Coordinates of C-alpha atoms in Angstrom, one line a residue:
M4 CA 0.0 0.0 0.0
S5 CA 1.2 3.5 -0.8
S6 CA 0.8 6.7 0.9
R7 CA 2.4 10.0 1.9
T8 CA 5.1 8.1 3.7
T9 CA 5.6 4.9 1.7
S10 CA 5.5 3.8 -1.9
S11 CA 3.8 0.1 -2.9
R12 CA 6.5 -2.0 -4.0
R13 CA 9.3 0.3 -3.9
P14 CA 9.9 -2.7 -3.2
A15 CA 8.2 -4.7 -1.8
R16 CA 5.3 -2.2 -1.6
R17 CA 7.6 0.3 -0.8
L18 CA 10.5 -1.4 0.7
T19 CA 13.5 -3.2 0.4
A20 CA 14.6 -0.5 -2.0
A21 CA 13.2 2.1 0.3
L22 CA 15.9 1.1 2.8
A23 CA 18.8 1.2 0.4
A24 CA 20.3 3.6 -2.1
A25 CA 18.9 3.3 -5.6
T26 CA 20.3 4.1 -9.0
S27 CA 19.0 7.2 -10.7
G28 CA 16.2 6.8 -13.3
A29 CA 16.3 7.2 -17.0
L30 CA 13.5 7.6 -19.5
I31 CA 13.3 5.0 -22.2
G32 CA 10.9 3.9 -24.9
C33 CA 10.7 1.0 -27.3
V34 CA 8.9 -0.1 -30.4
A35 CA 6.2 -2.7 -30.0
A36 CA 7.7 -6.1 -30.6
T37 CA 6.7 -7.9 -33.8
P38 CA 4.5 -10.9 -32.9
A39 CA 6.0 -14.3 -33.6
R40 CA 2.9 -16.4 -33.1
A41 CA -0.8 -16.3 -32.8
E42 CA -2.6 -16.6 -29.5
A43 CA -4.9 -19.5 -29.0
G44 CA -8.4 -18.2 -29.7
H45 CA -7.1 -15.1 -31.5
D46 CA -6.2 -14.6 -35.2
V47 CA -3.3 -12.5 -34.1
P48 CA -1.6 -11.9 -30.7
I49 CA -3.4 -9.6 -28.4
G50 CA -2.2 -6.0 -28.5
T51 CA -1.4 -5.9 -32.2
V52 CA -4.8 -4.8 -33.5
A53 CA -6.5 -1.4 -33.0
R54 CA -10.1 -1.8 -31.8
T55 CA -12.9 0.4 -30.5
V56 CA -15.5 -1.0 -28.1
G57 CA -18.1 1.5 -26.9
D58 CA -16.3 4.6 -25.6
A59 CA -12.9 3.0 -25.3
R60 CA -10.2 2.5 -28.0
F61 CA -7.0 0.4 -27.9
E62 CA -4.2 1.5 -30.3
P63 CA -1.0 -0.4 -30.8
G64 CA 2.1 1.8 -30.6
P65 CA 5.5 2.4 -29.0
C66 CA 6.2 1.2 -25.5
P67 CA 5.8 3.9 -22.7
R68 CA 8.5 5.9 -21.0
T69 CA 9.7 4.5 -17.7
A70 CA 11.5 6.1 -14.8
D71 CA 14.2 3.3 -14.9
P72 CA 15.4 1.2 -17.9
I73 CA 13.3 -1.9 -18.4
P74 CA 15.2 -4.0 -21.0
E75 CA 12.3 -6.5 -21.1
L76 CA 10.2 -4.0 -22.9
G77 CA 12.3 -4.7 -26.0
R78 CA 10.2 -7.8 -26.6
A79 CA 6.8 -6.4 -25.4
R80 CA 3.8 -5.6 -27.5
C81 CA 2.7 -2.1 -26.5
G82 CA 0.0 0.5 -27.1
T83 CA -2.5 2.8 -25.5
L84 CA -6.0 2.6 -24.2
T85 CA -8.1 5.8 -24.5
V86 CA -11.1 6.1 -22.3
P87 CA -13.4 8.8 -20.9
E88 CA -12.1 10.5 -17.7
K89 CA -15.6 10.4 -16.4
R90 CA -18.1 7.9 -17.7
A91 CA -21.8 8.7 -18.1
A92 CA -22.8 5.9 -15.8
N93 CA -20.7 7.4 -13.0
T94 CA -21.9 11.0 -13.4
G95 CA -23.5 12.2 -10.2
P96 CA -26.6 14.4 -9.8
G97 CA -25.7 18.0 -10.6
D98 CA -22.3 17.2 -12.0
P99 CA -21.4 20.2 -14.2
R100 CA -18.9 18.2 -16.3
V101 CA -20.0 16.4 -19.5
A102 CA -19.4 12.7 -19.3
G103 CA -16.5 11.4 -21.3
G104 CA -18.7 9.1 -23.4
H105 CA -20.5 12.2 -24.7
G106 CA -17.7 14.5 -25.9
G107 CA -16.0 15.1 -22.6
R108 CA -12.3 14.9 -21.6
R109 CA -10.5 11.6 -22.5
I110 CA -7.4 10.2 -20.9
T111 CA -4.7 7.8 -22.2
L112 CA -3.4 4.7 -20.4
S113 CA -0.2 3.0 -21.5
V114 CA -0.3 -0.8 -22.1
A115 CA 2.6 -3.3 -22.3
I116 CA 2.0 -7.0 -23.0
M117 CA 4.9 -9.3 -22.1
P118 CA 4.6 -12.5 -24.2
A119 CA 4.6 -15.9 -22.5
E120 CA 7.9 -17.9 -22.4
S121 CA 6.1 -21.0 -23.4
G122 CA 5.8 -21.9 -27.1
T123 CA 2.3 -23.1 -26.5
P124 CA 0.8 -20.5 -24.1
A125 CA -2.5 -20.7 -22.4
P126 CA -5.3 -18.7 -24.1
D127 CA -6.1 -16.7 -21.0
P128 CA -3.6 -14.0 -20.2
I129 CA -2.9 -12.5 -16.7
V130 CA -3.5 -8.8 -16.1
W131 CA -1.3 -7.1 -13.4
F132 CA -2.8 -4.7 -10.9
A133 CA -0.1 -2.5 -9.5
G134 CA 0.3 -1.4 -5.9
G135 CA 0.2 2.0 -4.3
P136 CA -2.3 3.5 -4.9
G137 CA -0.3 5.5 -7.4
D138 CA 2.4 3.1 -8.6
D139 CA 2.8 2.5 -12.3
A140 CA 2.2 -1.1 -13.5
V141 CA 4.8 -0.9 -16.3
S142 CA 7.5 -0.2 -13.8
E143 CA 6.6 -3.5 -12.0
I144 CA 7.3 -5.7 -15.1
P145 CA 10.7 -6.9 -13.7
M146 CA 9.1 -8.1 -10.6
A147 CA 6.5 -10.1 -12.4
L148 CA 9.0 -11.7 -14.8
A149 CA 11.4 -12.5 -12.0
G150 CA 8.6 -14.6 -10.5
N151 CA 8.0 -16.4 -13.8
L152 CA 4.5 -15.1 -14.0
N153 CA 4.7 -15.1 -17.8
R154 CA 5.9 -18.7 -18.0
D155 CA 2.7 -20.0 -19.6
R156 CA 0.7 -16.9 -20.2
D157 CA 1.1 -13.4 -21.7
V158 CA 1.0 -10.8 -18.9
V159 CA -0.8 -7.5 -19.5
F160 CA 0.4 -4.3 -17.7
M161 CA -1.7 -1.1 -17.9
S162 CA -0.8 2.1 -16.2
Q163 CA -3.8 3.0 -13.9
R164 CA -5.2 6.5 -14.5
G165 CA -3.0 9.3 -13.4
T166 CA 0.1 7.1 -12.9
Y167 CA 3.6 7.7 -14.3
S168 CA 3.1 6.5 -17.9
A169 CA -0.5 7.7 -18.2
T170 CA -1.8 11.0 -19.7
P171 CA -2.4 13.0 -17.6
E172 CA 0.4 12.1 -15.2
L173 CA -0.7 13.2 -11.8
T174 CA 2.6 12.8 -9.9
C175 CA 3.5 15.5 -7.5
P176 CA 7.2 15.5 -6.7
N177 CA 6.7 18.3 -4.2
I178 CA 4.9 15.7 -1.9
D179 CA 7.9 13.4 -2.2
R180 CA 10.4 16.1 -1.5
F181 CA 8.4 17.2 1.5
N182 CA 8.2 13.6 2.8
A183 CA 12.0 13.6 2.8
R184 CA 12.3 17.0 4.6
A185 CA 9.7 15.9 7.1
L186 CA 12.2 13.5 8.6
G187 CA 13.7 16.5 10.3
L188 CA 10.4 17.5 11.9
V189 CA 8.6 16.3 15.0
S190 CA 6.0 14.0 13.4
N191 CA 2.9 14.8 15.4
A192 CA 3.4 18.6 16.0
P193 CA 0.6 20.7 14.7
S194 CA 3.1 22.8 12.8
T195 CA 4.1 19.6 10.9
G196 CA 0.5 18.9 10.1
R197 CA 0.1 22.4 8.6
L198 CA 3.1 21.8 6.4
Y199 CA 1.6 18.5 5.2
V200 CA -1.6 20.2 4.2
E201 CA 0.4 23.0 2.4
A202 CA 2.1 20.4 0.3
T203 CA -1.2 18.7 -0.5
R204 CA -2.7 22.0 -1.6
E205 CA 0.2 22.6 -3.9
C206 CA -0.4 19.1 -5.4
R207 CA -4.1 19.8 -5.7
D208 CA -3.4 23.0 -7.6
R209 CA -1.0 21.2 -9.9
V210 CA -3.5 18.5 -10.7
A211 CA -6.2 21.2 -11.3
A212 CA -3.9 23.1 -13.6
Q213 CA -3.8 20.0 -15.8
G214 CA -7.5 20.1 -16.1
A215 CA -8.0 16.8 -14.3
N216 CA -11.3 16.0 -12.6
R217 CA -10.0 14.8 -9.2
S218 CA -13.2 13.0 -8.4
T219 CA -12.7 10.5 -11.2
Y220 CA -9.5 8.9 -9.9
N221 CA -10.9 6.0 -7.9
D222 CA -11.6 2.3 -7.9
I223 CA -14.9 2.7 -9.8
E224 CA -13.4 4.3 -12.8
S225 CA -10.2 2.2 -12.7
S226 CA -12.3 -1.0 -12.7
A227 CA -14.2 0.2 -15.8
D228 CA -10.8 1.0 -17.4
Y229 CA -9.7 -2.6 -17.0
D230 CA -13.0 -4.0 -18.3
A231 CA -12.6 -1.7 -21.3
L232 CA -9.0 -3.0 -21.8
R233 CA -10.1 -6.6 -21.8
R234 CA -12.8 -5.9 -24.3
T235 CA -10.7 -3.8 -26.7
L236 CA -8.0 -6.4 -26.6
G237 CA -10.5 -9.0 -27.6
V238 CA -9.8 -11.2 -24.6
K239 CA -12.7 -13.4 -23.6
K240 CA -11.3 -14.5 -20.3
W241 CA -8.3 -13.4 -18.3
N242 CA -6.8 -13.8 -14.9
V243 CA -6.1 -11.0 -12.5
F244 CA -3.0 -10.6 -10.2
G245 CA -3.0 -7.7 -7.8
I246 CA -0.4 -6.7 -5.3
S247 CA -0.8 -4.4 -2.3
Y248 CA -3.3 -1.6 -3.2
G249 CA -3.9 -3.7 -6.4
T250 CA -5.7 -6.2 -4.2
H251 CA -8.1 -3.4 -3.1
L252 CA -8.8 -2.6 -6.7
A253 CA -9.0 -6.3 -7.7
L254 CA -11.7 -7.0 -5.1
N255 CA -13.8 -4.1 -6.3
Y256 CA -13.1 -5.1 -10.0
M257 CA -14.4 -8.6 -9.2
R258 CA -17.6 -7.1 -7.7
L259 CA -18.2 -4.5 -10.4
H260 CA -17.1 -6.3 -13.6
P261 CA -17.0 -10.1 -12.9
K262 CA -17.6 -11.0 -16.5
G263 CA -14.4 -12.2 -18.2
I264 CA -12.5 -13.1 -15.1
R265 CA -11.2 -16.7 -14.9
S266 CA -9.3 -16.4 -11.6
V267 CA -7.8 -13.8 -9.3
G268 CA -4.6 -13.7 -7.2
I269 CA -4.3 -11.1 -4.5
D270 CA -1.0 -10.6 -2.6
G271 CA -0.7 -8.2 0.4
V272 CA -4.4 -8.0 0.8
L273 CA -6.2 -4.8 1.6
P274 CA -10.0 -5.3 1.5
P275 CA -11.9 -2.1 0.6
S276 CA -14.5 -2.9 3.3
I277 CA -11.9 -2.3 6.1
A278 CA -9.4 0.0 4.4
G279 CA -8.2 3.0 6.4
G280 CA -6.1 4.0 9.4
A281 CA -7.4 1.5 11.9
V282 CA -6.3 -1.5 9.7
T283 CA -2.9 0.0 9.2
W284 CA -2.4 0.0 13.0
K285 CA -3.6 -3.7 13.1
A286 CA -1.2 -4.5 10.2
A287 CA 1.8 -2.9 12.1
R288 CA 1.0 -4.9 15.2
E289 CA 0.7 -8.2 13.3
G290 CA 3.8 -7.7 11.2
F291 CA 5.9 -6.6 14.2
D292 CA 4.7 -9.5 16.3
G293 CA 5.5 -12.0 13.6
L294 CA 9.1 -10.7 13.4
F295 CA 9.5 -10.4 17.2
K296 CA 8.3 -14.0 17.6
A297 CA 10.7 -15.3 15.0
C298 CA 13.6 -13.8 17.0
A299 CA 12.2 -15.1 20.3
D300 CA 11.9 -18.6 18.8
Q301 CA 15.5 -18.5 17.6
P302 CA 17.8 -19.3 20.6
A303 CA 20.7 -17.2 19.4
C304 CA 18.6 -14.2 18.7
N305 CA 16.6 -14.5 21.9
T306 CA 19.7 -14.8 24.0
R307 CA 21.4 -11.8 22.3
Y308 CA 18.3 -9.6 22.2
P309 CA 15.9 -10.8 25.0
N310 CA 12.5 -9.1 25.3
L311 CA 12.9 -7.5 21.9
K312 CA 9.2 -6.6 21.7
A313 CA 9.1 -5.0 25.1
T314 CA 12.3 -3.0 24.2
F315 CA 10.7 -1.7 21.0
L316 CA 7.5 -0.7 22.7
R317 CA 9.4 1.1 25.4
L318 CA 11.5 3.0 22.9
V319 CA 8.4 4.2 21.0
S320 CA 6.9 5.8 24.1
A321 CA 10.3 7.2 25.3
L322 CA 11.1 8.7 21.9
E323 CA 7.6 10.2 21.5
A324 CA 8.1 12.0 24.8
N325 CA 11.8 12.9 24.1
P326 CA 12.8 12.7 20.4
I327 CA 16.4 12.2 19.4
T328 CA 17.7 14.5 16.7
T329 CA 20.7 13.3 14.6
T330 CA 22.4 14.0 11.3
V331 CA 23.3 11.3 8.8
T332 CA 24.8 11.1 5.3
V333 CA 23.4 8.9 2.7
P334 CA 24.9 8.1 -0.8
V335 CA 21.8 9.3 -2.6
H336 CA 21.9 12.9 -1.2
P337 CA 24.9 15.3 -1.3
D338 CA 24.2 17.1 2.0
P339 CA 23.9 15.9 5.6
V340 CA 20.3 14.9 6.4
K341 CA 18.6 15.8 9.7
V342 CA 16.5 13.1 11.2
V343 CA 14.2 13.5 14.2
L344 CA 13.7 10.0 15.6
D345 CA 10.4 10.1 17.5
G346 CA 7.9 7.4 18.3
S347 CA 6.0 7.7 14.9
N348 CA 9.2 7.7 12.9
L349 CA 10.4 4.6 14.7
V350 CA 7.1 2.8 13.9
A351 CA 7.4 4.0 10.3
W352 CA 10.9 2.6 10.1
L353 CA 9.9 -0.8 11.4
T354 CA 6.9 -1.0 9.0
S355 CA 9.4 -0.9 6.1
A356 CA 12.3 -2.7 7.8
T357 CA 10.3 -5.9 8.1
H358 CA 11.6 -6.4 4.5
V359 CA 15.1 -6.6 5.8
A360 CA 14.2 -8.5 9.0
E361 CA 17.6 -10.0 9.6
G362 CA 19.0 -6.7 10.8
V363 CA 16.0 -5.4 12.8
P364 CA 17.0 -6.8 16.2
R365 CA 20.5 -5.4 16.0
S366 CA 19.1 -2.0 15.0
I367 CA 16.7 -1.9 17.8
D368 CA 19.4 -3.0 20.3
E369 CA 21.7 -0.2 19.1
L370 CA 19.0 2.4 19.5
A371 CA 18.3 1.1 23.0
H372 CA 22.0 1.6 23.8
G373 CA 21.9 5.2 22.5
N374 CA 23.0 4.8 18.9
P375 CA 20.2 5.8 16.4
Q376 CA 22.5 6.0 13.4
R377 CA 21.6 2.8 11.6
I378 CA 17.8 3.4 11.8
A379 CA 18.2 7.1 10.9
E380 CA 20.4 6.2 7.9
Q381 CA 17.8 3.7 6.7
L382 CA 15.0 6.2 7.0
A383 CA 16.9 8.9 5.2
G384 CA 18.1 6.5 2.5
G385 CA 14.5 5.5 1.7
K386 CA 13.1 9.0 1.6
Y387 CA 15.9 10.6 -0.4
S388 CA 16.2 7.7 -2.9
P389 CA 15.6 8.6 -6.5
Q390 CA 13.0 5.9 -6.5
A391 CA 11.0 7.9 -3.9
I392 CA 10.8 11.1 -5.9
G393 CA 8.4 11.8 -8.8
R394 CA 7.2 8.2 -9.2
V395 CA 3.9 8.0 -7.3
A396 CA 0.7 9.5 -8.7
H397 CA -0.5 11.4 -5.7
G398 CA -3.6 12.5 -7.7
L399 CA -4.7 8.8 -7.6
V400 CA -3.5 8.4 -4.0
Y401 CA -5.7 11.1 -2.7
G402 CA -8.5 10.2 -5.1
I403 CA -8.7 6.8 -3.4
F404 CA -8.0 7.8 0.2
C405 CA -10.2 10.9 0.2
S406 CA -13.3 9.5 -1.6
Q407 CA -13.3 5.9 -0.4
W408 CA -11.5 5.9 3.0
T409 CA -11.8 9.1 5.1
P410 CA -15.5 9.7 4.4
Y411 CA -16.2 6.3 6.0
E412 CA -13.7 6.3 8.9
S413 CA -13.4 9.1 11.4
R414 CA -10.3 10.3 13.2
A415 CA -11.8 8.7 16.4
D416 CA -12.0 5.4 14.6
V417 CA -8.3 5.6 13.8
I418 CA -7.5 6.4 17.4
R419 CA -9.5 3.5 18.6
G420 CA -7.8 1.2 16.1
G421 CA -4.4 2.4 17.4
R422 CA -5.4 1.9 21.0
R423 CA -6.5 -1.7 20.3
A424 CA -3.3 -2.6 18.6
F425 CA -0.8 -0.7 20.8
P426 CA -2.4 0.2 24.2
S427 CA 0.9 1.5 25.5
F428 CA 1.4 4.1 22.8
P429 CA 0.9 7.8 23.7
R430 CA -2.3 9.3 22.5
S431 CA -0.4 11.9 20.5
M432 CA 0.6 9.2 18.1
L433 CA -2.7 7.4 17.5
A434 CA -4.5 9.7 15.1
N435 CA -1.6 9.5 12.6
A436 CA -1.7 5.9 11.6
P437 CA 1.4 4.2 10.0
Q438 CA 1.7 5.3 6.3
L439 CA -1.2 7.8 6.7
A440 CA 0.1 10.8 8.6
W441 CA -2.4 13.8 8.7
L442 CA -4.7 12.0 6.2
H443 CA -8.0 13.6 7.3
D444 CA -6.4 17.1 7.2
D445 CA -5.0 16.3 3.7
C446 CA -8.4 15.1 2.5
R447 CA -10.2 18.2 3.6
A448 CA -7.7 20.1 1.4
W449 CA -8.0 17.7 -1.5
D450 CA -11.8 18.3 -1.5
V451 CA -13.5 15.5 -3.5
P452 CA -17.0 14.1 -2.8
P453 CA -17.4 10.7 -1.2
A454 CA -17.6 7.7 -3.4
P455 CA -20.9 5.7 -3.2
P456 CA -21.0 3.7 0.0
S457 CA -21.1 0.5 -2.1
V458 CA -17.4 1.0 -3.0
R459 CA -16.7 -0.4 0.5
D460 CA -19.0 -3.4 0.1
V461 CA -17.6 -6.8 0.9
T462 CA -16.8 -8.8 -2.2
R463 CA -18.8 -12.0 -2.5
S464 CA -17.8 -14.2 -5.4
D465 CA -17.3 -17.7 -6.7
I466 CA -14.4 -16.7 -8.9
P467 CA -11.4 -18.9 -7.9
T468 CA -9.2 -16.7 -5.8
L469 CA -5.7 -17.1 -4.2
A470 CA -5.2 -14.8 -1.2
L471 CA -1.5 -14.5 -0.3
S472 CA -0.1 -12.9 2.9
G473 CA 3.2 -12.6 4.5
G474 CA 3.8 -13.4 8.2
F475 CA 5.9 -10.2 8.6
D476 CA 3.6 -8.0 6.6
A477 CA 3.3 -4.8 8.7
Q478 CA 1.6 -2.9 5.9
T479 CA -1.6 -4.8 5.1
A480 CA -1.8 -7.4 7.9
P481 CA -1.4 -11.2 7.5
S482 CA -5.0 -11.7 8.7
N483 CA -6.4 -9.7 5.9
G484 CA -6.1 -12.6 3.4
A485 CA -8.3 -14.9 5.5
Y486 CA -10.7 -12.0 6.0
A487 CA -11.2 -11.4 2.3
A488 CA -11.4 -15.2 1.6
R489 CA -14.3 -15.8 3.9
T490 CA -16.8 -14.4 1.4
L491 CA -15.0 -15.9 -1.7
S492 CA -16.5 -19.4 -1.9
R493 CA -13.7 -20.8 -4.1
S494 CA -10.7 -19.2 -2.4
T495 CA -7.4 -20.4 -1.0
A496 CA -5.8 -18.3 1.7
V497 CA -2.1 -18.8 2.2
T498 CA 0.3 -17.1 4.6
I499 CA 4.0 -17.3 3.8
P500 CA 5.9 -17.2 7.1
Y501 CA 8.9 -14.9 7.6
V502 CA 8.2 -12.7 4.6
A503 CA 7.0 -9.1 4.6
H504 CA 4.5 -7.2 2.4
V505 CA 3.9 -8.6 -1.2
V506 CA 5.4 -12.1 -0.9
F507 CA 5.5 -12.7 -4.6
A508 CA 8.4 -10.3 -4.8
D509 CA 10.6 -12.0 -2.3
S510 CA 9.6 -15.6 -1.9
P511 CA 10.2 -18.4 -4.4
C512 CA 7.6 -20.4 -2.6
A513 CA 5.0 -17.7 -3.1
Q514 CA 6.0 -17.5 -6.8
Q515 CA 5.6 -21.3 -7.1
I516 CA 2.2 -21.2 -5.5
T517 CA 1.0 -18.4 -7.7
T518 CA 2.0 -19.9 -11.0
S519 CA 0.5 -23.3 -9.9
F520 CA -2.7 -21.4 -9.0
F521 CA -3.1 -19.9 -12.5
D522 CA -2.6 -23.4 -13.9
H523 CA -5.0 -25.1 -11.5
P524 CA -7.1 -22.4 -9.7
S525 CA -8.9 -25.0 -7.6
T526 CA -5.8 -26.8 -6.4
P527 CA -2.7 -24.7 -6.1
D528 CA 0.4 -26.5 -5.1
T529 CA 1.4 -25.3 -1.6
S530 CA 3.8 -28.1 -0.8
C531 CA 6.8 -25.6 -0.6
L532 CA 5.4 -24.2 2.7
A533 CA 6.7 -27.2 4.6
G534 CA 10.4 -26.4 3.9
L535 CA 10.4 -22.7 4.8
Q536 CA 12.9 -21.5 7.5
P537 CA 13.1 -18.3 9.6
P538 CA 15.7 -15.7 8.8
Q539 CA 19.1 -15.9 10.5
F540 CA 19.1 -12.7 12.5
D541 CA 22.2 -10.5 12.7
I542 CA 23.8 -11.3 16.0
A543 CA 26.1 -8.4 16.7
P544 CA 29.2 -9.1 18.9

């Protein structure tokens, strides 16, 4: 899940890369690859024929620009989908804008289709739903291919509306730069909240200057975009694989446009019916507890770092009362970086650091003994990384959060969720849930109407579904997979132990289960779970 403070799979939704220096980005393009074969059930491979269906048109063409080089695009079939920004069916009473299907504004979404490795691919492709909200699907091609997702099927990537390779592109680098500077501020000070809102207003004005209708960047319109893509590509049935926020979109897509879906995989599950600040507190507690238990169960770790959980909880309260200010240098930034390590920043650090679990006990122990440098360097390295600047479509981020989340969850609800998860935390921390600092204030500035309440309905379906979770997932909670699966009558819920958010990115076992699921949706092969081992924690001398 993405937000003001994290990015979806930056990787693994915002993460291992968020803790390390990243290489600088470069813009690239490519020409759509010449098809070498025909798809089963198609006269020509999907993505090579222009087609208009209703108010949507797919047009083959060059591959999209990307922030980092993606060599795999050299063999992709690419193009664009053009759709109304606002569809007639979604026009509310009194809306002054003309619906896109009747002469209104149209937007363009980039499409890249990675061909299957198999010489005899299955006829039903997989469509990838990116994380975030706000991450660009095309940028996640390397992750999908590293997990062999295109072994037997073509995999379709489309930039969600507003994202990096879409037109308009609703990124707001000022938000990302502010997030980096905010490391030097006390997280929960009212003055910090005012600065958050100032940055949000600047982003709002930038989006407005592009002529974008902020109220159309949501799950309802995005789901219709994907249904339009399937129809314009001429695909009768396809499979869906969503990661992080992409699971939120996938569950709404299943509910709104079930026709044409063969099966659905969701990894790092965020059900729309419970999305918001309270569930991020629950996720932090479950992910942290999974990591602390793994250390406690490992004799060497437990001996070297006894009572690690209690130490962490004590440090959060102590730092919230008396923050530590330090200065660090990171390879990705030329100047020294000021970091205020308070309770909220410590929680934010661990939410991401579960992706590099081996070093967490040592880092907490060093902090307990007065040395905050390792944690501060990791926080600064993530926020100042080139991968954290100008990549996330904050226009889509706020479109989701401010129309689908905050209208249906009060600040008091968030505080109650925080108190349930962490009863020892100071009240000053609880309104600003992990990954969602000052969200209600930001959403008042963003100023979009609530989405229909049905956007938070529980998804009930008999479409075969695989719900994957990670035992260390501090971003979307291991228990969310089972929660979503309970109303999906043909579902399999699997938790991969010792892995953080979005297990497909980091676990060969998760990759094996996923590919077997798309081959046999009723009976995925989960035998690899039996051989999984906990991480070997860094035992400092």
